[in-house]
């Protein structure tokens, strides 16, 4: 299951043509691909990547995530 996730990110990197890529773009790609792999891992990654300041920001992300699932 992890191989497909890594392959997807690697293909996206190759599609950039070898140009430098901001880490923020890589983080967004991970945020897009991770929910299909592991929902809990997505929430954990999002909490660090988005640098939530408080519980309300965390809850907003959860609501957004759950809204996409329905």
mmCIF file of N, CA and C in Angstrom:
data_model
loop_
_atom_site.group_PDB
_atom_site.id
_atom_site.type_symbol
_atom_site.label_atom_id
_atom_site.label_comp_id
_atom_site.label_asym_id
_atom_site.label_seq_id
_atom_site.Cartn_x
_atom_site.Cartn_y
_atom_site.Cartn_z
ATOM 1 N N UNK A 1 0.824 -1.208 0.000
ATOM 2 C CA UNK A 1 0.000 0.000 0.000
ATOM 3 C C UNK A 1 0.852 1.249 0.000
ATOM 4 N N UNK A 2 1.965 1.196 0.675
ATOM 5 C CA UNK A 2 2.854 2.359 0.762
ATOM 6 C C UNK A 2 3.587 2.596 -0.557
ATOM 7 N N UNK A 3 3.853 1.532 -1.291
ATOM 8 C CA UNK A 3 4.583 1.653 -2.549
ATOM 9 C C UNK A 3 3.814 2.528 -3.530
ATOM 10 N N UNK A 4 2.509 2.332 -3.631
ATOM 11 C CA UNK A 4 1.699 3.149 -4.534
ATOM 12 C C UNK A 4 1.731 4.620 -4.157
ATOM 13 N N UNK A 5 1.717 4.890 -2.878
ATOM 14 C CA UNK A 5 1.780 6.263 -2.378
ATOM 15 C C UNK A 5 3.099 6.911 -2.784
ATOM 16 N N UNK A 6 4.185 6.207 -2.553
ATOM 17 C CA UNK A 6 5.510 6.726 -2.895
ATOM 18 C C UNK A 6 5.643 6.872 -4.408
ATOM 19 N N UNK A 7 5.126 5.899 -5.155
ATOM 20 C CA UNK A 7 5.181 5.981 -6.617
ATOM 21 C C UNK A 7 4.446 7.209 -7.138
ATOM 22 N N UNK A 8 3.287 7.504 -6.563
ATOM 23 C CA UNK A 8 2.518 8.668 -6.996
ATOM 24 C C UNK A 8 3.305 9.960 -6.775
ATOM 25 N N UNK A 9 3.897 10.100 -5.613
ATOM 26 C CA UNK A 9 4.692 11.292 -5.314
ATOM 27 C C UNK A 9 5.907 11.352 -6.240
ATOM 28 N N UNK A 10 6.541 10.209 -6.466
ATOM 29 C CA UNK A 10 7.710 10.169 -7.342
ATOM 30 C C UNK A 10 7.345 10.567 -8.771
ATOM 31 N N UNK A 11 6.208 10.098 -9.272
ATOM 32 C CA UNK A 11 5.767 10.474 -10.623
ATOM 33 C C UNK A 11 5.531 11.975 -10.721
ATOM 34 N N UNK A 12 4.933 12.533 -9.702
ATOM 35 C CA UNK A 12 4.708 13.981 -9.708
ATOM 36 C C UNK A 12 6.033 14.737 -9.730
ATOM 37 N N UNK A 13 7.000 14.241 -8.970
ATOM 38 C CA UNK A 13 8.323 14.870 -8.970
ATOM 39 C C UNK A 13 8.958 14.791 -10.353
ATOM 40 N N UNK A 14 8.832 13.638 -10.999
ATOM 41 C CA UNK A 14 9.392 13.475 -12.336
ATOM 42 C C UNK A 14 8.699 14.391 -13.339
ATOM 43 N N UNK A 15 7.417 14.615 -13.157
ATOM 44 C CA UNK A 15 6.661 15.487 -14.061
ATOM 45 C C UNK A 15 7.116 16.944 -13.992
ATOM 46 N N UNK A 16 7.819 17.313 -12.945
ATOM 47 C CA UNK A 16 8.308 18.689 -12.840
ATOM 48 C C UNK A 16 9.507 18.925 -13.751
ATOM 49 N N UNK A 17 10.044 17.869 -14.337
ATOM 50 C CA UNK A 17 11.169 18.003 -15.250
ATOM 51 C C UNK A 17 12.494 18.260 -14.563
ATOM 52 N N UNK A 18 12.612 17.883 -13.328
ATOM 53 C CA UNK A 18 13.869 18.038 -12.612
ATOM 54 C C UNK A 18 14.097 19.418 -12.029
ATOM 55 N N UNK A 19 13.089 20.278 -12.146
ATOM 56 C CA UNK A 19 13.219 21.610 -11.556
ATOM 57 C C UNK A 19 13.146 21.508 -10.038
ATOM 58 N N UNK A 20 13.719 22.512 -9.380
ATOM 59 C CA UNK A 20 13.595 22.553 -7.925
ATOM 60 C C UNK A 20 12.132 22.720 -7.553
ATOM 61 N N UNK A 21 11.793 22.131 -6.437
ATOM 62 C CA UNK A 21 10.407 22.124 -5.999
ATOM 63 C C UNK A 21 10.343 22.634 -4.569
ATOM 64 N N UNK A 22 9.463 23.594 -4.302
ATOM 65 C CA UNK A 22 9.323 24.043 -2.913
ATOM 66 C C UNK A 22 8.791 22.905 -2.040
ATOM 67 N N UNK A 23 9.284 22.817 -0.834
ATOM 68 C CA UNK A 23 8.805 21.768 0.067
ATOM 69 C C UNK A 23 7.315 21.908 0.333
ATOM 70 N N UNK A 24 6.793 23.125 0.220
ATOM 71 C CA UNK A 24 5.353 23.313 0.426
ATOM 72 C C UNK A 24 4.554 22.549 -0.626
ATOM 73 N N UNK A 25 5.058 22.475 -1.860
ATOM 74 C CA UNK A 25 4.366 21.724 -2.911
ATOM 75 C C UNK A 25 4.390 20.235 -2.606
ATOM 76 N N UNK A 26 5.529 19.748 -2.166
ATOM 77 C CA UNK A 26 5.638 18.340 -1.792
ATOM 78 C C UNK A 26 4.669 18.017 -0.658
ATOM 79 N N UNK A 27 4.592 18.903 0.326
ATOM 80 C CA UNK A 27 3.657 18.708 1.433
ATOM 81 C C UNK A 27 2.216 18.661 0.966
ATOM 82 N N UNK A 28 1.859 19.506 0.001
ATOM 83 C CA UNK A 28 0.491 19.498 -0.534
ATOM 84 C C UNK A 28 0.199 18.195 -1.261
ATOM 85 N N UNK A 29 1.171 17.685 -2.003
ATOM 86 C CA UNK A 29 0.980 16.405 -2.682
ATOM 87 C C UNK A 29 0.751 15.288 -1.678
ATOM 88 N N UNK A 30 1.502 15.302 -0.596
ATOM 89 C CA UNK A 30 1.317 14.296 0.453
ATOM 90 C C UNK A 30 -0.082 14.440 1.051
ATOM 91 N N UNK A 31 -0.504 15.682 1.301
ATOM 92 C CA UNK A 31 -1.840 15.925 1.868
ATOM 93 C C UNK A 31 -2.935 15.406 0.933
ATOM 94 N N UNK A 32 -2.726 15.493 -0.377
ATOM 95 C CA UNK A 32 -3.719 15.013 -1.335
ATOM 96 C C UNK A 32 -3.770 13.490 -1.391
ATOM 97 N N UNK A 33 -2.618 12.848 -1.327
ATOM 98 C CA UNK A 33 -2.546 11.402 -1.519
ATOM 99 C C UNK A 33 -2.774 10.598 -0.243
ATOM 100 N N UNK A 34 -2.443 11.146 0.890
ATOM 101 C CA UNK A 34 -2.447 10.392 2.143
ATOM 102 C C UNK A 34 -3.824 9.905 2.600
ATOM 103 N N UNK A 35 -4.906 10.648 2.399
ATOM 104 C CA UNK A 35 -6.197 10.150 2.888
ATOM 105 C C UNK A 35 -6.604 8.798 2.307
ATOM 106 N N UNK A 36 -6.218 8.534 1.065
ATOM 107 C CA UNK A 36 -6.563 7.249 0.453
ATOM 108 C C UNK A 36 -5.758 6.110 1.058
ATOM 109 N N UNK A 37 -4.612 6.440 1.604
ATOM 110 C CA UNK A 37 -3.730 5.434 2.181
ATOM 111 C C UNK A 37 -4.088 5.134 3.630
ATOM 112 N N UNK A 38 -4.231 6.200 4.419
ATOM 113 C CA UNK A 38 -4.469 6.027 5.851
ATOM 114 C C UNK A 38 -5.050 7.323 6.409
ATOM 115 N N UNK A 39 -6.311 7.290 6.783
ATOM 116 C CA UNK A 39 -6.994 8.495 7.251
ATOM 117 C C UNK A 39 -6.381 9.049 8.535
ATOM 118 N N UNK A 40 -5.995 8.174 9.438
ATOM 119 C CA UNK A 40 -5.392 8.631 10.693
ATOM 120 C C UNK A 40 -4.030 9.262 10.415
ATOM 121 N N UNK A 41 -3.258 8.653 9.528
ATOM 122 C CA UNK A 41 -1.964 9.235 9.163
ATOM 123 C C UNK A 41 -2.158 10.609 8.532
ATOM 124 N N UNK A 42 -3.219 10.759 7.738
ATOM 125 C CA UNK A 42 -3.512 12.064 7.141
ATOM 126 C C UNK A 42 -3.732 13.117 8.221
ATOM 127 N N UNK A 43 -4.566 12.799 9.199
ATOM 128 C CA UNK A 43 -4.876 13.760 10.264
ATOM 129 C C UNK A 43 -3.617 14.090 11.066
ATOM 130 N N UNK A 44 -2.821 13.092 11.343
ATOM 131 C CA UNK A 44 -1.586 13.332 12.099
ATOM 132 C C UNK A 44 -0.606 14.187 11.298
ATOM 133 N N UNK A 45 -0.454 13.872 10.012
ATOM 134 C CA UNK A 45 0.439 14.663 9.160
ATOM 135 C C UNK A 45 -0.075 16.096 9.045
ATOM 136 N N UNK A 46 -1.377 16.243 8.841
ATOM 137 C CA UNK A 46 -1.969 17.577 8.696
ATOM 138 C C UNK A 46 -1.740 18.417 9.941
ATOM 139 N N UNK A 47 -1.834 17.800 11.101
ATOM 140 C CA UNK A 47 -1.676 18.565 12.340
ATOM 141 C C UNK A 47 -0.270 19.150 12.467
ATOM 142 N N UNK A 48 0.718 18.440 11.950
ATOM 143 C CA UNK A 48 2.089 18.946 11.986
ATOM 144 C C UNK A 48 2.342 19.877 10.801
ATOM 145 N N UNK A 49 1.934 19.445 9.611
ATOM 146 C CA UNK A 49 2.198 20.215 8.396
ATOM 147 C C UNK A 49 1.504 21.576 8.419
ATOM 148 N N UNK A 50 0.271 21.603 8.871
ATOM 149 C CA UNK A 50 -0.488 22.857 8.913
ATOM 150 C C UNK A 50 -0.169 23.690 10.159
ATOM 151 N N UNK A 51 0.570 23.111 11.082
ATOM 152 C CA UNK A 51 0.989 23.803 12.308
ATOM 153 C C UNK A 51 -0.196 24.460 13.021
ATOM 154 N N UNK A 52 -1.166 23.637 13.359
ATOM 155 C CA UNK A 52 -2.355 24.144 14.047
ATOM 156 C C UNK A 52 -1.964 24.859 15.331
ATOM 157 N N UNK A 53 -2.580 25.994 15.548
ATOM 158 C CA UNK A 53 -2.290 26.806 16.731
ATOM 159 C C UNK A 53 -3.158 26.420 17.926
ATOM 160 N N UNK A 54 -4.330 25.856 17.622
ATOM 161 C CA UNK A 54 -5.240 25.490 18.705
ATOM 162 C C UNK A 54 -6.190 24.391 18.232
ATOM 163 N N UNK A 55 -7.015 23.937 19.136
ATOM 164 C CA UNK A 55 -7.946 22.847 18.854
ATOM 165 C C UNK A 55 -8.953 23.246 17.777
ATOM 166 N N UNK A 56 -9.340 24.506 17.740
ATOM 167 C CA UNK A 56 -10.312 24.946 16.738
ATOM 168 C C UNK A 56 -9.773 24.780 15.318
ATOM 169 N N UNK A 57 -8.514 25.110 15.104
ATOM 170 C CA UNK A 57 -7.916 24.911 13.787
ATOM 171 C C UNK A 57 -7.880 23.425 13.436
ATOM 172 N N UNK A 58 -7.567 22.601 14.418
ATOM 173 C CA UNK A 58 -7.549 21.151 14.216
ATOM 174 C C UNK A 58 -8.945 20.650 13.848
ATOM 175 N N UNK A 59 -9.944 21.123 14.562
ATOM 176 C CA UNK A 59 -11.328 20.716 14.291
ATOM 177 C C UNK A 59 -11.779 21.185 12.908
ATOM 178 N N UNK A 60 -11.374 22.378 12.506
ATOM 179 C CA UNK A 60 -11.718 22.875 11.171
ATOM 180 C C UNK A 60 -11.167 21.954 10.089
ATOM 181 N N UNK A 61 -9.935 21.502 10.259
ATOM 182 C CA UNK A 61 -9.338 20.576 9.291
ATOM 183 C C UNK A 61 -10.088 19.252 9.288
ATOM 184 N N UNK A 62 -10.455 18.751 10.461
ATOM 185 C CA UNK A 62 -11.225 17.509 10.528
ATOM 186 C C UNK A 62 -12.569 17.651 9.830
ATOM 187 N N UNK A 63 -13.245 18.765 10.054
ATOM 188 C CA UNK A 63 -14.539 18.998 9.401
ATOM 189 C C UNK A 63 -14.377 19.054 7.890
ATOM 190 N N UNK A 64 -13.332 19.731 7.430
ATOM 191 C CA UNK A 64 -13.057 19.816 5.997
ATOM 192 C C UNK A 64 -12.793 18.420 5.428
ATOM 193 N N UNK A 65 -11.984 17.638 6.132
ATOM 194 C CA UNK A 65 -11.657 16.283 5.705
ATOM 195 C C UNK A 65 -12.906 15.408 5.663
ATOM 196 N N UNK A 66 -13.705 15.467 6.713
ATOM 197 C CA UNK A 66 -14.915 14.652 6.771
ATOM 198 C C UNK A 66 -15.920 15.077 5.710
ATOM 199 N N UNK A 67 -15.969 16.364 5.394
ATOM 200 C CA UNK A 67 -16.852 16.846 4.338
ATOM 201 C C UNK A 67 -16.482 16.286 2.981
ATOM 202 N N UNK A 68 -15.192 16.088 2.735
ATOM 203 C CA UNK A 68 -14.730 15.505 1.473
ATOM 204 C C UNK A 68 -15.084 14.029 1.382
ATOM 205 N N UNK A 69 -15.178 13.369 2.529
ATOM 206 C CA UNK A 69 -15.446 11.936 2.560
ATOM 207 C C UNK A 69 -16.897 11.607 2.224
ATOM 208 N N UNK A 70 -17.793 12.560 2.462
ATOM 209 C CA UNK A 70 -19.233 12.301 2.247
ATOM 210 C C UNK A 70 -19.661 12.571 0.838
#
